[in-house]
XYZ file of C-alpha atoms in Angstrom:
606
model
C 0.000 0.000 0.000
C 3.004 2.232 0.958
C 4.445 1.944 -2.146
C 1.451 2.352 -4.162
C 0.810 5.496 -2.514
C 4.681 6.462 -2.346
C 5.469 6.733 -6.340
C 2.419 9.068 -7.067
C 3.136 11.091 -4.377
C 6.509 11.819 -5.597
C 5.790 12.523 -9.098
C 3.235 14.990 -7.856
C 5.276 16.797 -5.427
C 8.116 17.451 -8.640
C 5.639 18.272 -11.185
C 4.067 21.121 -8.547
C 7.826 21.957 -8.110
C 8.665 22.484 -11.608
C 5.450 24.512 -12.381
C 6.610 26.669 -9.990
C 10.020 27.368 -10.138
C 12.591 26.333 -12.738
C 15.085 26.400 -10.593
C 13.382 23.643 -8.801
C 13.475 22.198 -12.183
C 17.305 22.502 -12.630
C 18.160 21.038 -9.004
C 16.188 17.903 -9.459
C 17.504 17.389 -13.256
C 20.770 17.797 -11.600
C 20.144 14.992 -8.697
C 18.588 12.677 -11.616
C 21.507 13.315 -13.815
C 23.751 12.379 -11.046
C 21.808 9.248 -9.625
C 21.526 8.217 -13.502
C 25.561 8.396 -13.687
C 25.434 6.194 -10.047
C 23.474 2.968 -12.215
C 26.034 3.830 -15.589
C 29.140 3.289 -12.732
C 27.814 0.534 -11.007
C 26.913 -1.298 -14.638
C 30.622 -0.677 -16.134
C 31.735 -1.972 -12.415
C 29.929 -5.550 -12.976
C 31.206 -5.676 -16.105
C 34.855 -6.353 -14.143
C 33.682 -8.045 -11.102
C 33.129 -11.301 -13.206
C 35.333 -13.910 -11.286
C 38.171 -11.297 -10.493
C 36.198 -9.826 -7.759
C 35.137 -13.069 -5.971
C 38.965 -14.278 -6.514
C 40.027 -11.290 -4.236
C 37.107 -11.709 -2.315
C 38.345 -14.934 -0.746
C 41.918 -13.998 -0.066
C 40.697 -10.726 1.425
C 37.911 -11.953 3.648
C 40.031 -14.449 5.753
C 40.738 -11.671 8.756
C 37.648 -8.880 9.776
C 40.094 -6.384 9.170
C 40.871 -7.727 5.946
C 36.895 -7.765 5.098
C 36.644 -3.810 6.618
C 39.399 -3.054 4.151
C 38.083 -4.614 1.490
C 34.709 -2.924 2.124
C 36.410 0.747 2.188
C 38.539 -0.017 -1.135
C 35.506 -1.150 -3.070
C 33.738 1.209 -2.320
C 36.099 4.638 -2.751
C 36.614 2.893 -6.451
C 33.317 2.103 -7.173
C 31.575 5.281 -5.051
C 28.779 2.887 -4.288
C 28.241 1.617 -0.708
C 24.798 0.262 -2.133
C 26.571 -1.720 -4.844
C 28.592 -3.261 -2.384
C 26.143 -4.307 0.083
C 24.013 -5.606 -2.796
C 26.913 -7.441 -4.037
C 27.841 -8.573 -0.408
C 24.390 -9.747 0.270
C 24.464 -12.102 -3.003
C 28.403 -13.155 -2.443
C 26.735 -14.293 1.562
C 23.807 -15.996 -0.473
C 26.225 -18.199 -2.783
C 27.706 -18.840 0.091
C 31.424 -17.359 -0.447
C 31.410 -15.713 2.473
C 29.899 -15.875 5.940
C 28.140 -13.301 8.029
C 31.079 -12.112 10.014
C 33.171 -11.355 6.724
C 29.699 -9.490 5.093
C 29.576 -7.647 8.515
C 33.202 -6.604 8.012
C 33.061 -5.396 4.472
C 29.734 -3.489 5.515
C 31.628 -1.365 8.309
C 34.701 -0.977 5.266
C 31.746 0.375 2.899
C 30.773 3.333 5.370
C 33.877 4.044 5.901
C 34.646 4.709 2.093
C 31.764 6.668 1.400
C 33.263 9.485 3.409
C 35.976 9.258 0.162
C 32.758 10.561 -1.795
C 32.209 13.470 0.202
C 36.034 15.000 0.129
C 35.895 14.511 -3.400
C 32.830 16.629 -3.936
C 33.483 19.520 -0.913
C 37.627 19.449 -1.655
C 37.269 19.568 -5.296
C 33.400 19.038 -7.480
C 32.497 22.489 -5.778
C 35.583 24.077 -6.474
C 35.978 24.352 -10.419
C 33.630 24.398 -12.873
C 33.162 20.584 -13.091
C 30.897 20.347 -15.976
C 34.364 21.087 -18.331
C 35.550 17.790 -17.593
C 31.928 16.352 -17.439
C 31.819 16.221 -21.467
C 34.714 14.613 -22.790
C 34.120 11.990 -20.259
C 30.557 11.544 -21.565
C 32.059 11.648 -25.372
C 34.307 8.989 -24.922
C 32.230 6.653 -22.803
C 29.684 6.551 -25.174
C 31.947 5.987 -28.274
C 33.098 2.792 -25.999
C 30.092 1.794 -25.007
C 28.813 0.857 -28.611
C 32.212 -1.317 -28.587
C 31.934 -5.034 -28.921
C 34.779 -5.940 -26.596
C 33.125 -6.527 -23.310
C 36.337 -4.338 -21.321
C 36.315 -1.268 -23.995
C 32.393 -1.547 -22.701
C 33.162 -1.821 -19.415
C 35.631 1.635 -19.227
C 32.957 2.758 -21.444
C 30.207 2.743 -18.908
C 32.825 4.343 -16.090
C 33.648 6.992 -18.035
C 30.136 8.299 -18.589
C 29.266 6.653 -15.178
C 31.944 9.443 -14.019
C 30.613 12.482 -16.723
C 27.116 12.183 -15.540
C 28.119 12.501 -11.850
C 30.020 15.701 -12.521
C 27.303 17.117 -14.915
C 24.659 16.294 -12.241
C 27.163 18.297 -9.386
C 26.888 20.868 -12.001
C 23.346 21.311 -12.525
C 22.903 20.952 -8.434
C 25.201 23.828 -7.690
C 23.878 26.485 -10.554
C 20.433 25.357 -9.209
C 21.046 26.169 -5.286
C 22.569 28.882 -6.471
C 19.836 30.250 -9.113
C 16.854 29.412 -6.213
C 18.483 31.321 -3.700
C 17.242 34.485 -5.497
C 13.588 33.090 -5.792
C 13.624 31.139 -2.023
C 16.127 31.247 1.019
C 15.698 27.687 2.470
C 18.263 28.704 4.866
C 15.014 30.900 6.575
C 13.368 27.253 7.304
C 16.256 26.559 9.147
C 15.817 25.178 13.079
C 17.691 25.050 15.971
C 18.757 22.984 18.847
C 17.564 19.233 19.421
C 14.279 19.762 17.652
C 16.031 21.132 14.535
C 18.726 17.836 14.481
C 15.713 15.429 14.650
C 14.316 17.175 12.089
C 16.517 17.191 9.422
C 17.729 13.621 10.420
C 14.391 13.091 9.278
C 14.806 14.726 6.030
C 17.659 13.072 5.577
C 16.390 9.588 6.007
C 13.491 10.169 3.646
C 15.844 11.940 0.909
C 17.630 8.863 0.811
C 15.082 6.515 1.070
C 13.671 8.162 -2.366
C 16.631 8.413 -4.221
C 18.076 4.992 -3.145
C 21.244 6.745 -2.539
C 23.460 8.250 -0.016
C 25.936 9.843 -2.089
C 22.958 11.647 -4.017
C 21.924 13.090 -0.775
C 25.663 14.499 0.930
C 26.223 15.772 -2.526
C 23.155 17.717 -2.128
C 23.637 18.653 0.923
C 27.238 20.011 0.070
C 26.036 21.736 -3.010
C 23.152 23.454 -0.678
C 25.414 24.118 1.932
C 27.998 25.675 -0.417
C 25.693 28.260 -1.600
C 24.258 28.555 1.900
C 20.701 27.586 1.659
C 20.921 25.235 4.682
C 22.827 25.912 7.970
C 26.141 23.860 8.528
C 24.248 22.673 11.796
C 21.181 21.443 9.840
C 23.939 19.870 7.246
C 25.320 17.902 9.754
C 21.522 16.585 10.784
C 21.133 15.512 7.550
C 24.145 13.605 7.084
C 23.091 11.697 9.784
C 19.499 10.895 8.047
C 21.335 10.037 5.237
C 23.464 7.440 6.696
C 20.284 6.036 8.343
C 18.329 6.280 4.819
C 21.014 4.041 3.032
C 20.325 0.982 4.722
C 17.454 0.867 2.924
C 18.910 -0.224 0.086
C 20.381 -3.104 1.302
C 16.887 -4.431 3.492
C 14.793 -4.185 -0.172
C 18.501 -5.986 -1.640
C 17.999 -8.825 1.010
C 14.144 -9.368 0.226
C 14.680 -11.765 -2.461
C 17.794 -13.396 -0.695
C 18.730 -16.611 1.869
C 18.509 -15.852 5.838
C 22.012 -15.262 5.890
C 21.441 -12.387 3.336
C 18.418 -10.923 5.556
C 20.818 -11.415 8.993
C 23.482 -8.944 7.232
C 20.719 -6.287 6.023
C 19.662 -6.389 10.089
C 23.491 -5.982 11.110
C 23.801 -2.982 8.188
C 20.522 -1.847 10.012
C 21.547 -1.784 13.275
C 24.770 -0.357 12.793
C 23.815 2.984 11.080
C 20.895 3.122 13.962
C 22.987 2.565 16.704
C 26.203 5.160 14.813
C 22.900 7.339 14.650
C 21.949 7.399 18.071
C 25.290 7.624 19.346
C 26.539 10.566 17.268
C 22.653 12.516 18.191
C 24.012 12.035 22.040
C 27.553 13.225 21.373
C 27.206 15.940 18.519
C 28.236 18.625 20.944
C 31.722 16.768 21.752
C 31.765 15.632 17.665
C 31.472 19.141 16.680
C 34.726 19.748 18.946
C 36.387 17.484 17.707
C 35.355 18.721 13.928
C 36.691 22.051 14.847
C 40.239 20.794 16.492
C 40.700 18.370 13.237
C 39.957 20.703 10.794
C 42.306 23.789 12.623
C 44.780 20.948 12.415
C 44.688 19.992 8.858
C 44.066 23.984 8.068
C 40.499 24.055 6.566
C 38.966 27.046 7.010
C 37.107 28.009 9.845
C 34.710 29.412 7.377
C 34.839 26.184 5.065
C 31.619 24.493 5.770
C 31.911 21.836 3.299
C 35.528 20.585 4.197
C 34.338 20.608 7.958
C 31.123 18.559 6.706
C 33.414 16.008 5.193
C 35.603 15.918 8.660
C 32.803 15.394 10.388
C 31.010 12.360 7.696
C 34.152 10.652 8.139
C 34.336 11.241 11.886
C 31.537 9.671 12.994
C 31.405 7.240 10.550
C 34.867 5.914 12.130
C 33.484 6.159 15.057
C 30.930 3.815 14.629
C 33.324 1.187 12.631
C 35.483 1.604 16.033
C 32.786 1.041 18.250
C 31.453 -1.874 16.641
C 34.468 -3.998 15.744
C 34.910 -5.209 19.656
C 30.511 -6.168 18.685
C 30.685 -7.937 16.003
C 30.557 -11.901 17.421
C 28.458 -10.812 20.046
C 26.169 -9.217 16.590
C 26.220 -12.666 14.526
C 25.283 -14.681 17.468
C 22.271 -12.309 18.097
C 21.139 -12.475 14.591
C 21.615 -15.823 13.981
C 19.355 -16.335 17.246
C 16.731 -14.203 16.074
C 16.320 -15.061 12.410
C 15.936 -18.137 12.006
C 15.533 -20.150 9.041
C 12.499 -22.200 8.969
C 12.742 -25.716 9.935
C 11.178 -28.571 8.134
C 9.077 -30.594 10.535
C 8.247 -34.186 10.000
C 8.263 -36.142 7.091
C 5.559 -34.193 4.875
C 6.926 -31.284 4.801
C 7.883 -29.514 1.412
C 11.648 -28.734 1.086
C 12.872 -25.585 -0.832
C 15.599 -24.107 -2.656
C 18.586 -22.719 0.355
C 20.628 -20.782 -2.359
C 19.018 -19.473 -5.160
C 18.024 -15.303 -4.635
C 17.455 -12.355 -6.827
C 20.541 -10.876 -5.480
C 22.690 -13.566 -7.004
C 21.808 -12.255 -10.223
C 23.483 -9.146 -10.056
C 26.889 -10.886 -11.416
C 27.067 -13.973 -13.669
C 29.611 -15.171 -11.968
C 27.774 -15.953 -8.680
C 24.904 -16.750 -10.252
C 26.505 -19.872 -11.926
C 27.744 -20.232 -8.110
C 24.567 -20.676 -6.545
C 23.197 -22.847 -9.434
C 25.607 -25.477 -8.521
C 25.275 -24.973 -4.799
C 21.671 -26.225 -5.114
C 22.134 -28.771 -7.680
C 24.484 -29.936 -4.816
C 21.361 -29.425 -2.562
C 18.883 -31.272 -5.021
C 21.801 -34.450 -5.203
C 21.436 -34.708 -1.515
C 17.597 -35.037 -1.850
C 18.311 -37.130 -4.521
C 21.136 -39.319 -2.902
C 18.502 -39.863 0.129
C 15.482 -41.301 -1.962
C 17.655 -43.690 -4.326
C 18.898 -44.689 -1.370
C 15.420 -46.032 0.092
C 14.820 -46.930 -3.223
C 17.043 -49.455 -3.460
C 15.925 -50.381 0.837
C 19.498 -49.378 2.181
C 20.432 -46.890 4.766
C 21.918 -43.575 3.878
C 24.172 -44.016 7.007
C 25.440 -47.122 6.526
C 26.292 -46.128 2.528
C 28.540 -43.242 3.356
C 30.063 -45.107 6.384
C 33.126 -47.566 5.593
C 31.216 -50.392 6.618
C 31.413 -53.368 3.868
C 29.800 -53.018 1.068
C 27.981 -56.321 1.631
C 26.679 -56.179 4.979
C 25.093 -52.644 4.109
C 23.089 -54.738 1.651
C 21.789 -56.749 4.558
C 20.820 -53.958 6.643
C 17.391 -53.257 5.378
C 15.680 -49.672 5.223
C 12.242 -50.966 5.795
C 9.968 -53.722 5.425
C 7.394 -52.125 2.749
C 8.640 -49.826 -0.749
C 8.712 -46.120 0.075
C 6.399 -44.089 -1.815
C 9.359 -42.299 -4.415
C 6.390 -40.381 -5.869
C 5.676 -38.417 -2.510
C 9.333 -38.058 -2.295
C 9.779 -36.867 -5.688
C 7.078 -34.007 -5.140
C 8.214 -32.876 -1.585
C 12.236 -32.776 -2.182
C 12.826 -32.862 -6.033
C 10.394 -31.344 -8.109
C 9.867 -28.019 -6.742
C 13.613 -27.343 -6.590
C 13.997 -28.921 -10.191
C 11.546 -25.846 -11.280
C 13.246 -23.295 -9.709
C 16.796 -24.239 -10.661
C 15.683 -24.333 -14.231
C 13.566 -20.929 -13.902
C 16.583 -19.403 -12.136
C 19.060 -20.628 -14.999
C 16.921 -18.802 -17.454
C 16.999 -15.567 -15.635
C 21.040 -15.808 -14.840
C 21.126 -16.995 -18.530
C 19.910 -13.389 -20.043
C 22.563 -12.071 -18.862
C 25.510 -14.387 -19.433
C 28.630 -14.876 -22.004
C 27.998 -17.144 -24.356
C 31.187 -19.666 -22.456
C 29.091 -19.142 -19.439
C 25.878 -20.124 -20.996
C 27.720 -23.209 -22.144
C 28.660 -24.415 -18.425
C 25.065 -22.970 -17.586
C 23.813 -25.859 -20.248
C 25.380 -28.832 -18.884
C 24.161 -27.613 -15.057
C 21.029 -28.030 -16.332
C 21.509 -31.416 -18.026
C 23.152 -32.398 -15.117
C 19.928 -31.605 -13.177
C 17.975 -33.714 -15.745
C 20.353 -36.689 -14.694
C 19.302 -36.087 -10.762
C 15.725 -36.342 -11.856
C 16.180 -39.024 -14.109
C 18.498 -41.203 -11.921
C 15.012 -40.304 -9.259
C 12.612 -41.831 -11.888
C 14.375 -44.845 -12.853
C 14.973 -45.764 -8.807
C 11.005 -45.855 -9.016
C 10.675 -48.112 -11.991
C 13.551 -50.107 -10.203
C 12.140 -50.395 -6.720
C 8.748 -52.933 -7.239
C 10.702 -56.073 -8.392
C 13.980 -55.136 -6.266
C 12.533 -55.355 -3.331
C 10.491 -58.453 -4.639
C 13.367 -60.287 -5.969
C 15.772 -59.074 -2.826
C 13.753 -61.609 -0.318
C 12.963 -64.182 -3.119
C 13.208 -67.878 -2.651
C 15.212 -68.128 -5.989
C 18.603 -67.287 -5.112
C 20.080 -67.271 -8.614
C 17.379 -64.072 -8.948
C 17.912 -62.810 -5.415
C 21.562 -62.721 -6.063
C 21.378 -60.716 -9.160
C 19.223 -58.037 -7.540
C 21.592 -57.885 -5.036
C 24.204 -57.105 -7.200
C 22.766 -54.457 -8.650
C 21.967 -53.017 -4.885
C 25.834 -53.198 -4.194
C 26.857 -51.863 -7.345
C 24.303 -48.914 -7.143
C 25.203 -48.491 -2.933
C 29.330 -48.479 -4.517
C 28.083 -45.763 -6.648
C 26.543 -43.609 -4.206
C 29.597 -44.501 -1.810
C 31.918 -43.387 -4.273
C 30.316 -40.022 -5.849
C 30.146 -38.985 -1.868
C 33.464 -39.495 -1.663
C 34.251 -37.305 -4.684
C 31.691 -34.448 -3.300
C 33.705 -34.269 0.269
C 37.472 -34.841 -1.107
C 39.634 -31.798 -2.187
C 42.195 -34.241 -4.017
C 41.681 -33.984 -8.198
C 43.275 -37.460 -8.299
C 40.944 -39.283 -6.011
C 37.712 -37.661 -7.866
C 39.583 -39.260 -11.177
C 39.979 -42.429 -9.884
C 37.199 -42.817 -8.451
C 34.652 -41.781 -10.948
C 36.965 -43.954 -13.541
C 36.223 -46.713 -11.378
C 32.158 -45.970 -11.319
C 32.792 -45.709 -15.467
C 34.302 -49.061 -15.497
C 31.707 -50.929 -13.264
C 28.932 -49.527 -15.212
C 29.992 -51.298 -18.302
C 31.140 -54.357 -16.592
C 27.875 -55.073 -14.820
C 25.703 -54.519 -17.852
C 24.064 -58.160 -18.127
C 23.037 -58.103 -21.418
C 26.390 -57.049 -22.790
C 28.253 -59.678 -20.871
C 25.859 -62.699 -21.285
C 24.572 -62.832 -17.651
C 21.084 -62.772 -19.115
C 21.458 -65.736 -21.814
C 23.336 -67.898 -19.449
C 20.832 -67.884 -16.282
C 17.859 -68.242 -19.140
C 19.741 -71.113 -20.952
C 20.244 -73.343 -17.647
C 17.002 -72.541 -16.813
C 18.312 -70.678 -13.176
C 15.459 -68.085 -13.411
C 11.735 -68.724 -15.152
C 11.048 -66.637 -18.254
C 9.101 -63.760 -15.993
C 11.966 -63.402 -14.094
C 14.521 -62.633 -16.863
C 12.498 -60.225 -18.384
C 12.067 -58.394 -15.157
C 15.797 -58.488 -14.692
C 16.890 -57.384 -18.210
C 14.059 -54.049 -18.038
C 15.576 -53.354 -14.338
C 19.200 -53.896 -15.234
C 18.458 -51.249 -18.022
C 16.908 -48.972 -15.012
C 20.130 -49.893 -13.200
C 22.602 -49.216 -15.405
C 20.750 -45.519 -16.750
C 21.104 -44.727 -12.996
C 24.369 -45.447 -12.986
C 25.326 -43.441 -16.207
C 22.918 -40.276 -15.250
C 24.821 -40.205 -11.677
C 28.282 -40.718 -13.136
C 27.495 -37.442 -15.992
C 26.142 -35.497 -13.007
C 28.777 -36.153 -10.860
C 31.104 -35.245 -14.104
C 29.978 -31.885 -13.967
C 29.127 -31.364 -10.613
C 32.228 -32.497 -8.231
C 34.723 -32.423 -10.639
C 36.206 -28.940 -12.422
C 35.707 -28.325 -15.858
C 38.965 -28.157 -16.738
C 41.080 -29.605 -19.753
C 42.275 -32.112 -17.737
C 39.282 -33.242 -16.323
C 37.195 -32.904 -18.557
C 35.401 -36.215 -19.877
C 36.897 -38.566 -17.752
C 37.212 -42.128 -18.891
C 36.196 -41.713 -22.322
C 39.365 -43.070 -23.138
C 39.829 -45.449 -20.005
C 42.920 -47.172 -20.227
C 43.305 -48.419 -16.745
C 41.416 -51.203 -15.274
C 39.394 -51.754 -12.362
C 41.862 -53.709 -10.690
C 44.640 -51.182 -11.565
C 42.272 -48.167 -10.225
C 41.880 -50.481 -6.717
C 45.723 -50.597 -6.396
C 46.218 -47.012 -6.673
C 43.493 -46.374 -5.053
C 44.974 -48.575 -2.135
C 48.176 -46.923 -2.279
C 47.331 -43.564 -1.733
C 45.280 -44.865 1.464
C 48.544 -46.389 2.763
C 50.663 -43.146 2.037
């Protein structure tokens, strides 16, 4: 309702302006210009965050200080704290970093906004910007209509950087053109009433332009031309900082819990930095004055001071919090929660996939294998029951026959209710999610993109074949015949050897194990093909099995053996890097089983 409400409101309150005064008119061109040069930035930003970012990401995040430096560098280059806690909300939701590190690089980010403001008040309001506004703007476009996706990339920083200055521009000549018509520096207020306020102003300027830096520059460019009070500045630098978490709460709507808990700790900080600088603005304001004497600003320089004091306070609060910031995690972790399943009907959903995560290709693609991960597990789980085993027993070391002993239960699972609750519903969404990501993906990336989503189709299939399987293995399993019983068996042990060994894959580290191993799955799924190596004709021709019999066992060993082959290509794409030397392992097998044992065996013993 809000928001319905919100939109009009605005749009009436700017038309009303511009009818009358064109001044009014200029200044809010001016802030549209700029916050228009603020998306053009952050685009030709993403254009270079594709895997180089997250590789830094990881080697800087290790440490909190690390992550607090990280935040403040990222964000005096790209002059977008809301970039980087978008970015930081959908690197938490792929899960490349944790909360602590997101925390860290949040405190970094408010830190290097204060860059932002000494630019403007130490230099945007000091020469006529707009000259170097339009060659910026010339160039950037020329390289935008590139092909080459970097000559883009400067492309969109260069004009990313022109329409920031021409905006600057347009703000000061507008403050400066409406001070003839209107002195809002008439409407200013003193005291504790006056702070509040203006902190309120600046909270709701913020909250409509989505942007912090839009508001301090505006409040420098009023404040340079005097139309607000350096005390009522101050006030509104505070709203402002309060306003730009608002960013990042709509930015964590459509993310994980993990993405929500950091939006609360983003929250809570600025509040609580807020509050805190409200109660000491007297002794801030000191402290203002004795800095800037120090450095030599001005005593009259009211935009220098303004900086001193955005970065004073805003240091403060990173200061203040640091000792916090365990204490911070364990409180939002303990208040939200993420929704438990209960009991065996409930519905499970997709833990990774968000709206933030499409913001770069790069994690995108992350998250897509994260929950194809997630759907395996589901997966691994019901073939498991399927085929009347234990999942514990499977991923144990116990032998491979007396896990074939241990049964799961004494009547067939119902697949299909498993198949609905854990498997379908995060089968959709992958796939819906993957055509989202894929609009705006390289074509190489759409081609890894592809064979996720094949190796998704070999989850579900492997699913629907354990069904067809189940009736007549669990039939043949306790059958008086043991020439049958004993071939169902086998096909339980290979299957349970399967699932053994692709777990072993998904929890090593070691590139020579996952080879091995998944060269050994390769080589058992030929070997134990019946039909292939006359299994079938011999037990038929002796008469071992009756005629219903073998042509239950040649349609299941088919199930069997496509369960086999959709795990193994899953498992190909999934566990193991797609890399020239791993790529399509044991197409050209030339080891054995035996030999892959031996090494196999080795390794254990070194």
């Amino acid at each position: 309702m809000l928001r319905k409400i919100l939109l009009p409101s605005i749009l009436a309150i700017l038309a009303y302006g511009f009818w009358i005064s064109p001044d009014f008119k200029e200044i809010s061109a001016g802030v549209a210009i700029f916050l228009f040069g603020m998306l053009t930035l952050e685009e030709g930003f993403k254009v270079f965050s594709g895997g180089t970012l997250e590789k830094i990401l990881q080697k800087s995040t290790d440490r909190l200080y690390k992550s607090i430096g990280f935040g403040f560098v990222t964000t005096a280059i790209m002059q977008s704290s809301s970039l980087v806690s978008v970015l930081t909300i959908s690197f938490i939701g792929a899960g490349l970093i944790g909360l602590t590190q997101g925390i860290g690089i949040i405190l970094g980010a408010n830190i290097g906004t204060t860059t932002g403001a000494w630019l403007m008040a130490g230099f945007g309001l000091k020469v006529k910007i707009s000259a170097y506004a339009m060659p910026m703007l010339a160039f950037g476009v020329i390289l935008i209509f590139q092909k080459a996706k970097s000559l883009k990339g400067i492309g969109y920083i260069l004009a990313g950087l022109g329409f920031l200055f021409l905006g600057i521009h347009y703000m000061k000549d507008g403050f400066e053109a409406f001070k003839a018509t209107v002195d809002l520096a008439s409407f200013s207020v003193d005291g504790l009433k006056g702070l509040l306020i203006y902190i309120g102003i600046g909270v709701l300027a913020t909250v409509v332009m989505q942007s912090s830096h839009a508001t301090i520059v505006l409040i420098l460019a009023a404040l340079s031309v005097g139309q607000i009070t350096y005390d009522n500045a101050l006030a509104l630098t505070i709203g402002a900082n309060i306003g730009t978490t608002i960013t990042a709460v709509i930015g964590s709507l459509s993310s994980n819990i993990d993405g929500k808990r950091l939006a609360g700790a983003h929250f809570i900080f600025n509040v609580v930095t807020a509050v805190v600088a409200v109660v000491l603005m007297n002794q801030i304001i000191y402290i203002v004055e004795v800095i800037s004497d120090f450095i030599g600003i001005a005593n009259d320089n009211h935009t220098l001071k303004l900086a001193v004091f955005d970065s004073l306070f805003k240091v403060m609060g990173v200061l203040m919090f640091i000792p916090f910031v365990d204490k911070l995690v364990n409180f939002l972790n303990r208040t939200l929660k993420t929704k438990s399943l209960k009991g065996e009907d409930s519905f499970d959903s997709v833990r990774y996939l968000n709206d933030s995560a499409l913001e770069l290709p790069s994690i995108s693609m992350a998250v897509i294998t994260k929950e194809t991960r997630h759907l395996y597990e589901n997966a691994f789980e019901i073939i498991t029951h399927g085929l009347n085993l234990q999942r514990h027993n499977i991923v144990s070391s116990m032998p491979l026959d007396e896990v074939i002993e241990k049964e799961y239960s004494k009547i067939a699972i119902d697949i299909d209710d498993f198949y609905n609750r854990k498997i379908k519903g995060i089968y959709g969404e992958i796939i819906d999610f993957s055509t989202r990501a894929q609009s705006h993906m390289a074509p190489e990336d759409i081609e890894i993109l592809y064979k996720l989503k094949l190796a998704n189709r070999d989850i579900v299939e492997a699913v629907k074949d354990t069904k067809h399987l189940q009736k007549n293995l669990i039939k043949y399993s306790k059958s008086t015949n043991e020439h049958i019983k004993a071939q169902y068996n086998t096909m339980r042990r290979d299957l349970a050897e399967l699932l053994r060994n692709i777990n072993i894959i998904a929890t090593t580290d070691e590139e020579d194990v996952m080879i091995m191993l998944l060269s050994k799955a390769k080589v058992h799924t030929e070997k134990y093909d019946i039909l292939a190596n006359g299994t079938l004709d011999n037990l038929i021709r002796k008469g071992l099995v009756t005629n219903e019999m073998a042509t239950s066992l040649m349609n299941d060993s088919a199930y069997a053996y496509d369960i086999s082959k959709n795990l193994i290509a899953m498992a190909n794409v999934i566990f193991i890097d797609n890399n020239s030397e791993m790529k399509n392992i044991g197409e050209d097998m030339l080891i054995s089983d035996d030999e892959v044992d031996t090494i196999l065996e080795k390794k254990e013993d070194s």
